[in-house]
Short mmCIF file of C-alpha atoms in Angstrom, two decimals:
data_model
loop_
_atom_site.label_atom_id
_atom_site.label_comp_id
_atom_site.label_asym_id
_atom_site.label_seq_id
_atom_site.Cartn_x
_atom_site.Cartn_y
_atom_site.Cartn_z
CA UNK A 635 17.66 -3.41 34.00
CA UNK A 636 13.87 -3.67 34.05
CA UNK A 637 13.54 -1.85 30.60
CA UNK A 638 16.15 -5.02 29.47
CA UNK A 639 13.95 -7.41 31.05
CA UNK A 640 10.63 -6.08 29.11
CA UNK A 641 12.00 -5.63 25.89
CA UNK A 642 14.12 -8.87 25.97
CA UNK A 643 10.88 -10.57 26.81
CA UNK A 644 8.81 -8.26 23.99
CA UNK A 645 11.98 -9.64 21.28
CA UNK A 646 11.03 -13.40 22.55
CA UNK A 647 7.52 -12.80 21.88
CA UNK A 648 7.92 -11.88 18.70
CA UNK A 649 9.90 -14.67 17.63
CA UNK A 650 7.03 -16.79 18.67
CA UNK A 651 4.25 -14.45 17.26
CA UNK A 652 6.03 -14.96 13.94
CA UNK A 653 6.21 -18.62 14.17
CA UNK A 654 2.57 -18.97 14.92
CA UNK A 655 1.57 -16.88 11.81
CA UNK A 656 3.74 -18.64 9.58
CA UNK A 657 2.17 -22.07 10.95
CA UNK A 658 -0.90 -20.83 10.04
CA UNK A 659 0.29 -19.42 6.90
CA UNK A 660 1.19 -22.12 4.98
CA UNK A 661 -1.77 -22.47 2.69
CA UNK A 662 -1.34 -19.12 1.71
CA UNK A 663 2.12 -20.05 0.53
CA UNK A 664 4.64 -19.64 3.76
CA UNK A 665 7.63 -21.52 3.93
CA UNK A 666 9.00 -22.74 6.43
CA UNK A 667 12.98 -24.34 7.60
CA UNK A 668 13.12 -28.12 5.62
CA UNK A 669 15.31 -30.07 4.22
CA UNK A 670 12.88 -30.75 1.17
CA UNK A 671 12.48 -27.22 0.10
CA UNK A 672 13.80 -26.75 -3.28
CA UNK A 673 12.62 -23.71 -4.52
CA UNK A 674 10.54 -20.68 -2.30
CA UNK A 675 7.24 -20.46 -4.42
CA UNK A 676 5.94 -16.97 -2.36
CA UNK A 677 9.30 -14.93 -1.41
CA UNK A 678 7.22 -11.62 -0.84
CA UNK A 679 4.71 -13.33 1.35
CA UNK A 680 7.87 -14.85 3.24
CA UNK A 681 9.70 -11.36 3.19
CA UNK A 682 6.28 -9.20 4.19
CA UNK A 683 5.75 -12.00 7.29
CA UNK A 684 9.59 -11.58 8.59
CA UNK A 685 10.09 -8.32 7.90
CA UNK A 686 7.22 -6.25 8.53
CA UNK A 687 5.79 -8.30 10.96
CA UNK A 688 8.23 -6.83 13.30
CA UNK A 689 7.51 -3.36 12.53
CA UNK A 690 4.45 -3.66 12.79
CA UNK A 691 4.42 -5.63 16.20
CA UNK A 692 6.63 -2.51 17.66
CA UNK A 693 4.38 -0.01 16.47
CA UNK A 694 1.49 -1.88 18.52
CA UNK A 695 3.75 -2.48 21.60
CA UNK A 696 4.78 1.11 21.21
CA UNK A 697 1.11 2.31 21.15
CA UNK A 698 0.17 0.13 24.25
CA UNK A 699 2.78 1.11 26.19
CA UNK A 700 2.19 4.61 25.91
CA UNK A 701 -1.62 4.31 26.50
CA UNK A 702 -0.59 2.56 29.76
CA UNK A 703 1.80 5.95 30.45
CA UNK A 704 4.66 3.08 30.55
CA UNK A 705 7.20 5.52 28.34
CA UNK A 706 10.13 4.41 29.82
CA UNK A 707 9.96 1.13 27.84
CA UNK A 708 9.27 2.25 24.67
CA UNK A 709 12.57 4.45 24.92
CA UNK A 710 15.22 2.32 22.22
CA UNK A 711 12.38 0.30 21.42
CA UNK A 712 14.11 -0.54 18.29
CA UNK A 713 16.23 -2.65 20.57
CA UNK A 714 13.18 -5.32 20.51
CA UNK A 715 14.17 -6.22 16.78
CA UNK A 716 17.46 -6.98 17.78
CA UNK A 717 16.24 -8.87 20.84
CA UNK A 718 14.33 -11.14 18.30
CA UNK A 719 17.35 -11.42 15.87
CA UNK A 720 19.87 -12.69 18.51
CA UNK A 721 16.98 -14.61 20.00
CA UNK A 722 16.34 -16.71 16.54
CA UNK A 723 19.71 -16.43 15.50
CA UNK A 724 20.34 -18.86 19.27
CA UNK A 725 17.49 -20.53 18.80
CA UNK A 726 18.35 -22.35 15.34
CA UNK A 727 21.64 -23.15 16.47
CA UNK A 728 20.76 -24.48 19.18
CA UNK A 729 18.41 -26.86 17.65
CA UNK A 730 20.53 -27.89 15.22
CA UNK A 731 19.07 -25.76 12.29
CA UNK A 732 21.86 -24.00 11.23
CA UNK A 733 22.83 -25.95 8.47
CA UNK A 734 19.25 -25.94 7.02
CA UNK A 735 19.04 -21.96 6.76
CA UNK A 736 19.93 -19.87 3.51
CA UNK A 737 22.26 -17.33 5.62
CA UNK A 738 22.37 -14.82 2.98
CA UNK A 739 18.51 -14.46 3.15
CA UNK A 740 18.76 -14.39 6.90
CA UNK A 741 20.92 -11.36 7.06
CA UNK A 742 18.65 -9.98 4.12
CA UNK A 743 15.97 -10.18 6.36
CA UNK A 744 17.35 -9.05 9.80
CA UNK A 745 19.23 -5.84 8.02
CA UNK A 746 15.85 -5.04 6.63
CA UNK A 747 13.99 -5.22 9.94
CA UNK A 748 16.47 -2.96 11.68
#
């Protein structure tokens, strides 16, 4: 149950790790969830954030962990991916931002970082 607890709570901070880059990433060309959003002007910068922000985020957590000898968690470590999928997935439905995302892109993105 513990290994649950830690990766459930690696997955969450992912999702806001990736927030807080894309907030910052804006001038660079990030887009973010709007209403007014026509047309994505930097799709690879969007995918590379997403998508291999994640990987890379679990090859550092992966890397800690074992310098720490705490092995046990990084066993299905995968698993914190899918943590941060089902975590976003709740999170814009919740707040009312389902309507707003381009689902086909979304599962683009989340079959990409599995």
């Amino acid at each position: 149950m513990d290994i649950f607890f830690v990766q459930f709570t690696f997955g969450v901070i992912l999702f806001f790790l990736i927030n807080w880059i894309g907030k910052h990433s804006y001038s660079i060309g990030y887009m973010g969830i709007s209403i007014f959003v026509k047309a994505e002007e930097a799709p690879a910068l969007n995918f590379l954030i997403r998508v291999l922000t994640p990987i890379v985020y679990l090859i550092i957590i992966s890397s800690i962990l074992y310098y720490f000898s705490y092995d046990k968690y990084v066993i299905n470590i995968y698993l914190v991916n899918i943590y941060y999928i089902i975590f976003r997935l709740f999170f814009n439905l919740i707040t009312s931002r389902g309507k707003l995302l381009d689902w086909y892109r979304q599962v683009v993105y989340w079959s990409s970082i599995k």
